[in-house]
Amino acid sequence: SGISWPRQSMGTFWIAMGNLIPSTWGATGYIAMQSNGASLAAQSQSYLMLWLLCGLYFVTASLVEKFIARRQNTKG
């Protein structure tokens, strides 16, 4: 999230990996709203990214569940 190490000092790979973790966007938005008094509208990128990750994780979990169910059906 950049709290223990500034995100600007991280490499491109680690920034991309961090963007896939919801707490990165949640912490960014939370800190901006609590410390800097930013509104939710000002943190729309963090808010949007959290919803996009929610959708991505939902689709991924659905596909994995379908794959597991298909494997179990072919074994039985």
mmCIF file with all atom_site columns, C-alpha atoms in Angstrom:
data_model
loop_
_atom_site.group_PDB
_atom_site.id
_atom_site.type_symbol
_atom_site.label_atom_id
_atom_site.label_alt_id
_atom_site.label_comp_id
_atom_site.label_asym_id
_atom_site.label_entity_id
_atom_site.label_seq_id
_atom_site.pdbx_PDB_ins_code
_atom_site.Cartn_x
_atom_site.Cartn_y
_atom_site.Cartn_z
_atom_site.occupancy
_atom_site.B_iso_or_equiv
_atom_site.pdbx_formal_charge
_atom_site.auth_seq_id
_atom_site.auth_comp_id
_atom_site.auth_asym_id
_atom_site.auth_atom_id
_atom_site.pdbx_PDB_model_num
ATOM 1  C CA . SER A 1 1  ? 0.000   0.000   0.000   1.00 0.00 ? 1  SER A CA 1
ATOM 2  C CA . GLY A 1 2  ? 3.016   2.283   0.204   1.00 0.00 ? 2  GLY A CA 1
ATOM 3  C CA . ILE A 1 3  ? 2.811   2.788   3.957   1.00 0.00 ? 3  ILE A CA 1
ATOM 4  C CA . SER A 1 4  ? 5.982   0.910   4.849   1.00 0.00 ? 4  SER A CA 1
ATOM 5  C CA . TRP A 1 5  ? 7.778   1.683   1.572   1.00 0.00 ? 5  TRP A CA 1
ATOM 6  C CA . PRO A 1 6  ? 6.851   4.507   -0.822  1.00 0.00 ? 6  PRO A CA 1
ATOM 7  C CA . ARG A 1 7  ? 5.188   3.187   -3.983  1.00 0.00 ? 7  ARG A CA 1
ATOM 8  C CA . GLN A 1 8  ? 7.160   5.673   -6.079  1.00 0.00 ? 8  GLN A CA 1
ATOM 9  C CA . SER A 1 9  ? 10.362  3.858   -5.076  1.00 0.00 ? 9  SER A CA 1
ATOM 10 C CA . MET A 1 10 ? 9.057   0.432   -6.114  1.00 0.00 ? 10 MET A CA 1
ATOM 11 C CA . GLY A 1 11 ? 9.718   -1.146  -9.473  1.00 0.00 ? 11 GLY A CA 1
ATOM 12 C CA . THR A 1 12 ? 7.046   -1.403  -12.159 1.00 0.00 ? 12 THR A CA 1
ATOM 13 C CA . PHE A 1 13 ? 6.502   -5.111  -11.486 1.00 0.00 ? 13 PHE A CA 1
ATOM 14 C CA . TRP A 1 14 ? 5.849   -4.573  -7.778  1.00 0.00 ? 14 TRP A CA 1
ATOM 15 C CA . ILE A 1 15 ? 3.509   -1.668  -8.430  1.00 0.00 ? 15 ILE A CA 1
ATOM 16 C CA . ALA A 1 16 ? 1.523   -3.847  -10.849 1.00 0.00 ? 16 ALA A CA 1
ATOM 17 C CA . MET A 1 17 ? 1.408   -6.686  -8.298  1.00 0.00 ? 17 MET A CA 1
ATOM 18 C CA . GLY A 1 18 ? 0.306   -4.283  -5.581  1.00 0.00 ? 18 GLY A CA 1
ATOM 19 C CA . ASN A 1 19 ? -2.496  -2.999  -7.782  1.00 0.00 ? 19 ASN A CA 1
ATOM 20 C CA . LEU A 1 20 ? -4.020  -6.504  -7.737  1.00 0.00 ? 20 LEU A CA 1
ATOM 21 C CA . ILE A 1 21 ? -4.334  -6.459  -3.947  1.00 0.00 ? 21 ILE A CA 1
ATOM 22 C CA . PRO A 1 22 ? -7.474  -4.709  -2.681  1.00 0.00 ? 22 PRO A CA 1
ATOM 23 C CA . SER A 1 23 ? -5.804  -3.356  0.450   1.00 0.00 ? 23 SER A CA 1
ATOM 24 C CA . THR A 1 24 ? -3.520  -1.202  -1.707  1.00 0.00 ? 24 THR A CA 1
ATOM 25 C CA . TRP A 1 25 ? -6.473  0.749   -3.094  1.00 0.00 ? 25 TRP A CA 1
ATOM 26 C CA . GLY A 1 26 ? -8.408  0.630   0.168   1.00 0.00 ? 26 GLY A CA 1
ATOM 27 C CA . ALA A 1 27 ? -5.507  1.984   2.190   1.00 0.00 ? 27 ALA A CA 1
ATOM 28 C CA . THR A 1 28 ? -4.807  4.695   -0.378  1.00 0.00 ? 28 THR A CA 1
ATOM 29 C CA . GLY A 1 29 ? -8.401  5.919   -0.296  1.00 0.00 ? 29 GLY A CA 1
ATOM 30 C CA . TYR A 1 30 ? -8.751  5.577   3.468   1.00 0.00 ? 30 TYR A CA 1
ATOM 31 C CA . ILE A 1 31 ? -5.576  7.496   4.231   1.00 0.00 ? 31 ILE A CA 1
ATOM 32 C CA . ALA A 1 32 ? -6.467  10.264  1.790   1.00 0.00 ? 32 ALA A CA 1
ATOM 33 C CA . MET A 1 33 ? -9.941  10.650  3.271   1.00 0.00 ? 33 MET A CA 1
ATOM 34 C CA . GLN A 1 34 ? -8.862  10.451  6.917   1.00 0.00 ? 34 GLN A CA 1
ATOM 35 C CA . SER A 1 35 ? -5.593  12.380  6.794   1.00 0.00 ? 35 SER A CA 1
ATOM 36 C CA . ASN A 1 36 ? -6.171  14.830  3.971   1.00 0.00 ? 36 ASN A CA 1
ATOM 37 C CA . GLY A 1 37 ? -9.941  15.241  4.241   1.00 0.00 ? 37 GLY A CA 1
ATOM 38 C CA . ALA A 1 38 ? -10.511 14.081  0.670   1.00 0.00 ? 38 ALA A CA 1
ATOM 39 C CA . SER A 1 39 ? -14.048 13.288  -0.411  1.00 0.00 ? 39 SER A CA 1
ATOM 40 C CA . LEU A 1 40 ? -15.179 10.013  -1.929  1.00 0.00 ? 40 LEU A CA 1
ATOM 41 C CA . ALA A 1 41 ? -15.470 11.788  -5.268  1.00 0.00 ? 41 ALA A CA 1
ATOM 42 C CA . ALA A 1 42 ? -11.823 12.824  -5.009  1.00 0.00 ? 42 ALA A CA 1
ATOM 43 C CA . GLN A 1 43 ? -10.909 9.182   -4.408  1.00 0.00 ? 43 GLN A CA 1
ATOM 44 C CA . SER A 1 44 ? -12.949 7.875   -7.319  1.00 0.00 ? 44 SER A CA 1
ATOM 45 C CA . GLN A 1 45 ? -9.955  6.006   -8.792  1.00 0.00 ? 45 GLN A CA 1
ATOM 46 C CA . SER A 1 46 ? -9.446  4.009   -5.591  1.00 0.00 ? 46 SER A CA 1
ATOM 47 C CA . TYR A 1 47 ? -13.186 3.386   -5.316  1.00 0.00 ? 47 TYR A CA 1
ATOM 48 C CA . LEU A 1 48 ? -13.455 2.271   -8.945  1.00 0.00 ? 48 LEU A CA 1
ATOM 49 C CA . MET A 1 49 ? -10.408 0.021   -8.673  1.00 0.00 ? 49 MET A CA 1
ATOM 50 C CA . LEU A 1 50 ? -11.891 -1.706  -5.603  1.00 0.00 ? 50 LEU A CA 1
ATOM 51 C CA . TRP A 1 51 ? -15.064 -2.489  -7.567  1.00 0.00 ? 51 TRP A CA 1
ATOM 52 C CA . LEU A 1 52 ? -13.072 -3.656  -10.589 1.00 0.00 ? 52 LEU A CA 1
ATOM 53 C CA . LEU A 1 53 ? -11.034 -5.975  -8.368  1.00 0.00 ? 53 LEU A CA 1
ATOM 54 C CA . CYS A 1 54 ? -14.255 -7.236  -6.810  1.00 0.00 ? 54 CYS A CA 1
ATOM 55 C CA . GLY A 1 55 ? -15.538 -8.130  -10.289 1.00 0.00 ? 55 GLY A CA 1
ATOM 56 C CA . LEU A 1 56 ? -12.219 -9.692  -11.297 1.00 0.00 ? 56 LEU A CA 1
ATOM 57 C CA . TYR A 1 57 ? -12.076 -11.830 -8.155  1.00 0.00 ? 57 TYR A CA 1
ATOM 58 C CA . PHE A 1 58 ? -15.728 -12.863 -8.596  1.00 0.00 ? 58 PHE A CA 1
ATOM 59 C CA . VAL A 1 59 ? -15.151 -13.998 -12.191 1.00 0.00 ? 59 VAL A CA 1
ATOM 60 C CA . THR A 1 60 ? -11.944 -15.796 -11.195 1.00 0.00 ? 60 THR A CA 1
ATOM 61 C CA . ALA A 1 61 ? -13.642 -17.580 -8.275  1.00 0.00 ? 61 ALA A CA 1
ATOM 62 C CA . SER A 1 62 ? -16.563 -18.580 -10.504 1.00 0.00 ? 62 SER A CA 1
ATOM 63 C CA . LEU A 1 63 ? -14.266 -20.032 -13.149 1.00 0.00 ? 63 LEU A CA 1
ATOM 64 C CA . VAL A 1 64 ? -12.217 -21.939 -10.573 1.00 0.00 ? 64 VAL A CA 1
ATOM 65 C CA . GLU A 1 65 ? -15.390 -23.296 -8.959  1.00 0.00 ? 65 GLU A CA 1
ATOM 66 C CA . LYS A 1 66 ? -16.696 -24.401 -12.360 1.00 0.00 ? 66 LYS A CA 1
ATOM 67 C CA . PHE A 1 67 ? -13.370 -26.075 -13.142 1.00 0.00 ? 67 PHE A CA 1
ATOM 68 C CA . ILE A 1 68 ? -13.330 -27.912 -9.798  1.00 0.00 ? 68 ILE A CA 1
ATOM 69 C CA . ALA A 1 69 ? -16.952 -29.032 -10.178 1.00 0.00 ? 69 ALA A CA 1
ATOM 70 C CA . ARG A 1 70 ? -16.241 -30.303 -13.695 1.00 0.00 ? 70 ARG A CA 1
ATOM 71 C CA . ARG A 1 71 ? -13.225 -32.300 -12.473 1.00 0.00 ? 71 ARG A CA 1
ATOM 72 C CA . GLN A 1 72 ? -15.250 -33.839 -9.658  1.00 0.00 ? 72 GLN A CA 1
ATOM 73 C CA . ASN A 1 73 ? -18.064 -34.800 -12.041 1.00 0.00 ? 73 ASN A CA 1
ATOM 74 C CA . THR A 1 74 ? -15.696 -36.568 -14.428 1.00 0.00 ? 74 THR A CA 1
ATOM 75 C CA . LYS A 1 75 ? -14.057 -38.571 -11.597 1.00 0.00 ? 75 LYS A CA 1
ATOM 76 C CA . GLY A 1 76 ? -17.309 -39.789 -10.063 1.00 0.00 ? 76 GLY A CA 1
#
